[in-house]
Amino acid sequence: MTEDVDALLRSVVDEGAALGIGYGVVDPTGLVHSGGHGVISEGGPRPEPSTAFRIASMSKSFTAAAVMLLAERGALCLADPVSRHVPEFAAVRLPTSDSPQVTVEMLLSMSAGLPTDDPWADRQESMSREEFGRLLTSGVRFVSVPGTAYEYSNLGYALLGRVVEAASGECFHTFVRERLIQPLGLTSTGYDTSVKAPGGVATGHVRVDGRWEALPFSEPGVFSAIGGLFSTVEDLALWVRWLADAFPARDGADPGPLSRASRRAMQQVQRARPAGDGPVGYGYGLVIHHEPEWGTVVSHSGGYPGFGSHMRWHPDSGLGVVALTNARYVSGSEKVAEALRTVLAEAADPRGPAPLWPETSEARTAVERLLREWDGALAAAWLAENVAMDLDLARRRARIESLVEEVGPLLEPSDALLRTDSPAHAVWEVRGERGSLRCEIRLTPEDPPKIQTLNVRRLGARDRREATRAASRHNAM
């Protein structure tokens, strides 16, 4: 697995896309593999896991976490109008007379209606608070009514930086450093080149006429909230591990600085994106994908003058990949995505699907007993009232017995599931000598729950593919 990951990410340098790249593989214990290729500057050393790069828009997850932390403390509400915290925004003219006020949550989820502003915003990092105030009071344009559509906006995250300052009473950079970076032990992460990185600080580059040209660093300012952080593969492995550790929801200690519930909210789709092959939506400072084979994957790229970056992880397993380059807008996102698929395919999932309710497993056993011999008392004990209303039990029993006759006699039960999408749901195969049945149950929200959905049908070709995938996952556990 590590050889395949190395080859994929080394190719970013080998193909001439970047002067240097550092990367790492993360699991629930932290950084488990890392590598570096190329150089951090012309004539400089190879990138190390402790080398700091500008992480660009990956910084937005830190900004979002700072906002969520203030929301947990009651210093702000996500439904607050932005103008409550940034008075200059009150002068901004909304696109229509019936537009709602832009809220903090709209900025977090990229749904404020502000236009996509790459690469203009990347050159604004050092803007002062006074200059930012004049920018707002002079007028801001919208491309959609606030709260109605997705549109990636750096200006929106610069506004969130001002919201953090107003709600906390502290400088944005100080708040993020003291309330997030330091408590999490990210010792080589910060907003300027003084960051303490044992592997040095990579210099940003752009390729011009076949040659690499070094680019100067911008200084911290109002737009640092969009992409100003420097960090290392080592520190970002801790950051990814901490975010992924919000899953699954569970009892027990929930140490700070931000609750698991808020971290999970950051990694949920808050605003859907237009349909297509790409991400399905934006959370808070993070992009949410759906992988057909693996389910939810969370990511964010970064692109800045001289730098590119990408972090990507699978919340259900805690596995992830991080890559940092010192080439303008070269994030390596496609390579990182393929690297994560490689890691997922070759590693046993340490968490697996959410566990079933005990009653779901008991209900499955009851259904298998009904398949072998219908028992009216057992059916009455387990089937919710809607089951007989949807199809009277005499017809339901006759259909089940007919299906069993087609595929039977039934063989010994298997504990493997075909699929489950919640603790109250199970799909599994019951094998017979001449075929198999596909059984599905879903339980009610009552306590104790009963079976509200009971579907039994002959297993088809499509189901067999599902069964094969399920068996492969089961055998890997």
XYZ file of C-alpha atoms in Angstrom:
477
model
C 0.000 0.000 0.000
C 2.711 2.518 0.991
C 4.620 1.849 -2.239
C 1.519 2.703 -4.297
C 0.931 5.883 -2.294
C 4.587 6.867 -2.663
C 4.448 6.361 -6.441
C 1.231 8.358 -6.823
C 2.432 11.381 -4.861
C 6.026 11.272 -6.117
C 4.609 11.630 -9.634
C 3.498 15.201 -8.800
C 7.189 16.125 -8.738
C 8.338 13.635 -11.379
C 5.821 15.040 -13.868
C 7.064 18.586 -13.230
C 3.900 19.900 -11.580
C 5.670 20.909 -8.357
C 9.184 21.603 -7.142
C 8.567 19.671 -3.937
C 5.892 17.677 -2.127
C 5.447 16.372 1.391
C 2.701 13.930 2.292
C 1.426 11.554 4.921
C -1.075 8.775 5.594
C -3.219 9.071 8.716
C -5.137 6.472 10.719
C -6.916 6.727 14.093
C -3.556 6.561 15.889
C -2.036 9.468 13.924
C 0.605 9.688 11.180
C 1.506 6.162 10.044
C 3.455 6.838 6.840
C 5.071 9.900 5.292
C 7.324 10.888 2.440
C 8.787 13.817 0.582
C 10.160 14.364 -2.916
C 11.832 17.237 -4.683
C 13.116 20.193 -2.676
C 11.638 22.906 -0.439
C 13.543 25.587 -2.391
C 16.041 25.773 -5.227
C 19.131 23.932 -3.977
C 17.402 23.198 -0.661
C 16.690 19.957 1.164
C 13.927 17.453 0.518
C 10.603 18.078 2.301
C 10.248 16.317 5.638
C 7.075 15.593 7.646
C 8.182 18.534 9.827
C 8.571 20.982 6.909
C 6.062 23.851 6.958
C 4.164 24.826 3.817
C 1.472 27.427 3.307
C -1.701 25.343 3.468
C -3.869 28.005 1.789
C -7.630 27.308 1.859
C -7.221 24.289 4.088
C -6.999 27.102 6.682
C -10.764 27.546 6.325
C -11.373 24.481 8.498
C -9.511 26.256 11.322
C -11.583 29.400 10.804
C -14.793 27.367 10.836
C -13.710 25.552 14.015
C -13.036 28.927 15.680
C -16.560 30.090 14.822
C -18.067 26.833 16.108
C -16.069 27.173 19.326
C -17.514 30.644 19.911
C -20.997 29.327 19.151
C -20.540 26.609 21.779
C -19.542 29.262 24.297
C -22.627 31.350 23.506
C -20.559 34.270 22.198
C -22.427 34.120 18.893
C -25.214 32.229 17.151
C -24.856 30.790 13.666
C -28.167 32.494 12.828
C -26.769 35.922 13.749
C -26.767 38.532 10.966
C -23.168 39.241 10.016
C -23.805 42.952 10.569
C -24.288 42.245 14.297
C -20.574 41.452 14.507
C -19.213 43.431 11.543
C -21.020 46.804 11.589
C -19.600 47.880 8.215
C -21.526 45.032 6.588
C -24.784 46.833 7.396
C -23.935 49.206 4.555
C -23.846 46.356 2.024
C -26.814 46.514 -0.336
C -28.543 43.149 -0.692
C -29.386 41.895 -4.205
C -33.182 42.216 -3.826
C -35.537 44.005 -1.479
C -36.812 40.666 -0.157
C -33.372 39.154 0.460
C -32.734 37.854 3.967
C -29.871 39.207 5.996
C -26.574 37.374 5.449
C -25.939 35.185 8.488
C -22.848 33.634 10.020
C -24.078 30.194 8.968
C -24.433 31.318 5.335
C -20.789 32.404 5.327
C -19.674 29.123 6.882
C -21.557 27.031 4.304
C -20.639 29.149 1.252
C -24.252 30.179 0.682
C -24.149 33.934 1.312
C -24.554 34.698 -2.411
C -21.121 36.323 -2.750
C -19.257 35.582 -6.006
C -16.364 33.157 -6.329
C -13.272 35.321 -5.913
C -10.205 33.217 -6.682
C -7.512 34.390 -7.332
C -8.275 38.005 -6.356
C -8.697 37.111 -2.689
C -5.384 35.227 -2.601
C -3.619 38.564 -3.051
C -5.512 40.326 -0.254
C -4.156 38.525 2.812
C -2.325 41.525 4.268
C -5.348 43.853 4.012
C -5.826 45.877 7.215
C -9.069 46.126 9.194
C -9.463 49.736 8.049
C -9.034 48.797 4.385
C -11.469 45.935 4.834
C -14.036 48.302 6.343
C -13.708 50.616 3.353
C -14.108 47.659 1.000
C -17.415 46.759 2.629
C -18.817 50.274 2.845
C -17.931 50.973 -0.779
C -20.167 48.109 -1.878
C -20.169 44.343 -2.372
C -21.829 42.480 -5.246
C -23.940 39.314 -5.078
C -24.493 36.551 -7.611
C -27.487 34.980 -5.839
C -29.955 35.749 -3.077
C -28.340 34.920 0.290
C -29.175 31.459 1.553
C -30.355 30.028 -1.779
C -27.295 28.609 -3.560
C -23.724 27.406 -3.157
C -20.929 29.748 -4.283
C -17.369 29.482 -2.983
C -16.411 32.796 -1.410
C -13.112 33.780 0.165
C -14.536 37.174 1.087
C -17.107 35.305 3.164
C -14.370 33.625 5.210
C -12.524 36.930 5.626
C -15.788 38.213 7.117
C -15.807 35.216 9.455
C -12.357 36.249 10.668
C -13.840 39.620 11.650
C -16.796 37.843 13.283
C -14.360 35.822 15.422
C -12.598 39.005 16.512
C -15.822 40.772 17.427
C -17.323 37.817 19.310
C -14.123 36.931 21.177
C -12.679 40.373 21.751
C -9.324 39.054 20.543
C -7.222 39.292 17.400
C -8.281 36.525 15.006
C -4.761 35.089 14.716
C -4.354 35.064 18.505
C -7.710 33.391 19.100
C -7.027 30.555 16.635
C -3.513 30.061 17.982
C -4.451 30.036 21.681
C -7.845 28.296 21.491
C -7.182 25.687 18.782
C -3.579 25.354 17.615
C -1.878 25.255 21.020
C -4.434 23.048 22.841
C -4.167 20.481 20.037
C -0.373 20.437 20.209
C 0.154 21.741 16.669
C 3.605 23.090 17.450
C 4.575 23.873 13.853
C 1.401 25.673 12.752
C 0.961 29.439 12.578
C 0.189 32.465 10.455
C 3.701 33.614 9.474
C 7.161 32.342 8.574
C 8.318 32.430 12.206
C 6.491 29.132 12.711
C 8.744 26.645 14.523
C 9.109 23.884 11.926
C 12.143 21.585 12.459
C 12.127 20.716 8.760
C 12.263 24.355 7.697
C 9.742 26.478 5.811
C 9.196 25.725 2.135
C 9.420 28.585 -0.347
C 6.526 29.068 -2.737
C 7.186 28.851 -6.474
C 5.549 29.322 -9.837
C 6.748 27.826 -13.114
C 7.395 30.457 -15.788
C 8.846 29.604 -19.212
C 9.967 26.222 -17.936
C 11.779 27.615 -14.897
C 10.777 27.751 -11.246
C 10.566 31.266 -9.796
C 10.407 31.877 -6.043
C 7.542 34.017 -4.783
C 7.544 36.327 -1.755
C 5.422 35.554 1.322
C 2.463 37.771 2.126
C 2.075 39.060 5.682
C -0.831 38.254 8.022
C -3.903 40.438 7.775
C -7.695 40.325 7.548
C -7.663 37.750 4.759
C -5.503 35.312 6.733
C -8.798 33.648 7.686
C -9.149 32.353 4.111
C -5.758 30.686 3.736
C -2.926 32.193 5.747
C -1.791 29.244 7.843
C 1.565 27.473 7.596
C 1.618 23.880 8.778
C 3.393 20.543 8.406
C 2.362 17.036 7.454
C 2.918 16.040 11.093
C 0.613 18.734 12.459
C -2.045 18.220 9.801
C -2.086 14.518 10.594
C -3.073 15.512 14.136
C -5.700 17.924 12.766
C -7.229 15.292 10.460
C -7.144 12.674 13.219
C -8.941 15.074 15.589
C -11.647 15.916 13.062
C -12.174 12.276 12.071
C -12.320 11.243 15.733
C -15.702 12.983 15.976
C -17.088 9.796 14.425
C -18.874 7.746 15.547
C -21.059 9.596 18.042
C -20.612 7.914 21.408
C -20.798 8.208 25.161
C -17.778 9.034 27.260
C -15.307 11.862 27.670
C -15.275 14.541 24.985
C -12.127 16.599 25.619
C -11.813 20.026 23.990
C -11.215 22.325 22.505
C -14.301 21.721 20.309
C -16.984 19.113 20.931
C -17.413 16.050 18.762
C -20.922 17.271 17.911
C -19.593 20.527 16.440
C -16.828 18.713 14.581
C -19.420 16.368 13.081
C -21.494 19.378 12.011
C -18.455 20.726 10.154
C -18.303 17.432 8.227
C -21.980 17.262 7.214
C -23.435 18.685 3.999
C -24.795 22.103 4.974
C -25.180 23.382 1.414
C -25.540 21.094 -1.581
C -23.479 21.791 -4.677
C -24.742 21.462 -8.267
C -25.117 17.862 -9.400
C -22.170 16.249 -11.160
C -19.251 13.940 -10.586
C -17.618 16.175 -8.004
C -18.304 16.902 -4.327
C -21.907 16.733 -3.177
C -21.774 19.663 -0.823
C -20.003 21.988 1.567
C -19.998 21.640 5.329
C -18.358 24.284 7.506
C -14.867 24.867 6.150
C -14.830 21.407 4.580
C -15.982 19.722 1.366
C -18.146 16.602 1.517
C -17.968 13.871 -1.142
C -19.820 10.618 -1.728
C -17.648 7.739 -2.892
C -19.767 4.872 -4.323
C -17.535 2.257 -2.714
C -16.698 3.979 0.553
C -19.496 6.417 1.375
C -18.708 9.803 2.886
C -15.277 11.327 2.332
C -14.290 14.767 3.654
C -11.671 17.024 2.102
C -10.399 20.500 1.365
C -7.870 21.790 -1.118
C -5.689 24.851 -0.882
C -4.206 27.079 -3.547
C -2.144 30.198 -2.875
C 0.590 32.152 -4.636
C 3.414 29.616 -4.528
C 1.589 26.758 -2.783
C -0.996 24.013 -3.157
C -2.389 21.476 -0.689
C -5.026 18.833 -0.152
C -6.276 16.845 2.837
C -8.791 14.033 2.528
C -10.176 11.451 4.931
C -12.801 8.783 5.427
C -14.672 9.530 8.673
C -15.991 5.986 9.155
C -12.496 4.493 9.289
C -10.366 7.459 10.359
C -8.038 6.877 7.381
C -6.742 9.904 5.495
C -4.044 11.370 3.266
C -2.457 14.847 3.373
C -0.228 16.423 0.703
C 1.537 19.806 0.581
C 3.367 21.338 -2.405
C 5.384 24.487 -2.991
C 3.913 25.161 -6.447
C 1.223 27.741 -7.119
C -2.270 26.178 -7.132
C -0.906 22.619 -7.474
C -2.910 20.782 -4.810
C -2.401 17.237 -6.090
C -6.042 16.577 -5.191
C -6.616 13.874 -7.812
C -3.481 12.011 -6.706
C -4.474 12.322 -3.048
C -7.978 11.045 -3.817
C -6.517 8.011 -5.575
C -4.045 7.492 -2.737
C -6.877 7.451 -0.194
C -8.796 4.902 -2.286
C -5.654 2.765 -2.291
C -5.358 3.020 1.487
C -9.029 2.159 1.971
C -8.898 -0.792 -0.413
C -5.881 -2.358 1.260
C -6.615 -1.695 4.924
C -9.189 -3.425 7.085
C -11.728 -0.819 8.203
C -10.978 -0.369 11.931
C -14.479 0.903 12.689
C -16.823 -0.551 10.098
C -20.490 0.387 9.858
C -22.420 1.740 12.811
C -23.426 -1.177 15.072
C -26.980 -2.409 14.909
C -29.349 -1.960 17.793
C -29.516 -5.206 19.786
C -33.206 -5.305 18.874
C -32.331 -5.138 15.162
C -30.246 -8.296 15.494
C -33.024 -9.921 17.526
C -35.590 -8.905 14.896
C -33.427 -10.439 12.177
C -33.358 -13.718 14.103
C -37.140 -13.576 14.497
C -37.621 -13.047 10.752
C -35.410 -16.032 9.945
C -37.548 -18.147 12.301
C -40.697 -16.945 10.491
C -39.160 -17.910 7.151
C -38.565 -21.451 8.371
C -41.912 -21.831 10.119
C -44.537 -19.127 10.445
C -45.471 -18.496 14.067
C -48.434 -16.200 14.664
C -47.418 -15.339 18.208
C -43.867 -14.464 17.129
C -45.215 -12.333 14.275
C -47.556 -10.513 16.638
C -44.723 -9.855 19.073
C -42.397 -8.344 16.456
C -44.485 -6.791 13.656
C -45.698 -3.218 14.099
C -49.375 -2.538 13.394
C -48.643 -0.963 10.002
C -47.214 -4.246 8.634
C -50.626 -5.963 8.574
C -52.261 -2.753 7.335
C -49.811 -2.555 4.413
C -50.373 -6.211 3.479
C -52.575 -8.500 5.551
C -50.617 -11.188 7.329
C -52.322 -14.095 5.552
C -51.142 -12.814 2.136
C -47.744 -11.888 3.512
C -47.295 -15.371 4.989
C -48.400 -17.013 1.716
C -45.901 -14.939 -0.302
C -43.056 -15.757 2.068
C -43.849 -19.467 2.046
C -43.982 -19.415 -1.770
C -40.556 -17.770 -1.952
C -39.089 -20.236 0.525
C -40.464 -23.105 -1.557
C -38.712 -21.659 -4.648
C -35.264 -21.450 -3.058
C -35.461 -23.982 -0.202
C -34.816 -25.936 1.805
C -33.115 -23.104 3.717
C -29.527 -23.538 4.828
C -27.892 -22.505 8.085
C -28.033 -18.734 8.816
C -25.023 -16.489 8.105
C -24.107 -13.475 10.220
C -22.988 -11.376 7.213
C -25.000 -8.280 6.240
C -25.518 -7.097 2.695
C -26.118 -3.557 3.846
C -27.195 -1.328 6.707
C -27.759 2.402 6.591
C -28.624 2.871 10.267
C -28.635 0.915 13.544
C -32.348 0.243 12.967
C -31.922 -1.230 9.478
C -30.533 -4.475 8.085
C -30.402 -6.195 4.703
C -29.113 -9.752 4.528
C -29.159 -12.952 2.507
C -30.884 -16.182 3.485
C -29.570 -19.072 1.381
C -31.478 -22.084 0.183
C -30.459 -25.131 -1.814
C -31.904 -23.677 -5.060
C -31.342 -19.966 -4.566
C -31.304 -17.172 -2.011
C -33.666 -14.632 -0.505
C -32.947 -10.985 0.173
C -34.451 -9.901 3.488
C -34.769 -6.328 4.701
C -36.097 -4.962 7.975
C -36.395 -1.487 9.424
C -37.466 -0.883 13.008
C -39.834 1.716 14.450
C -38.722 4.621 16.667
C -40.652 3.177 19.615
C -38.950 1.886 22.734
C -38.841 -1.054 22.526
C -38.904 -0.991 18.715
C -40.814 -3.284 16.392
C -40.446 -4.205 12.720
C -42.135 -1.597 10.517
C -40.612 -2.737 7.199
C -40.406 -6.410 6.232
C -39.382 -7.112 2.656
C -38.504 -10.587 1.371
C -37.742 -11.311 -2.287
C -35.675 -13.579 -4.511
C -32.034 -12.529 -4.688
C -31.152 -11.258 -8.195
C -27.939 -10.567 -10.104
C -27.660 -7.026 -8.765
C -28.137 -8.320 -5.234
C -25.399 -10.911 -5.826
C -22.944 -8.136 -6.662
C -23.991 -6.420 -3.444
C -23.521 -9.696 -1.577
C -20.049 -10.193 -3.059
C -18.958 -6.703 -2.009
C -20.403 -7.264 1.457
C -18.570 -10.581 1.788
C -15.302 -8.922 0.762
C -15.760 -6.205 3.369
C -16.717 -8.797 5.993
C -13.659 -10.936 5.251
C -11.372 -7.899 5.526
C -12.570 -7.133 9.040
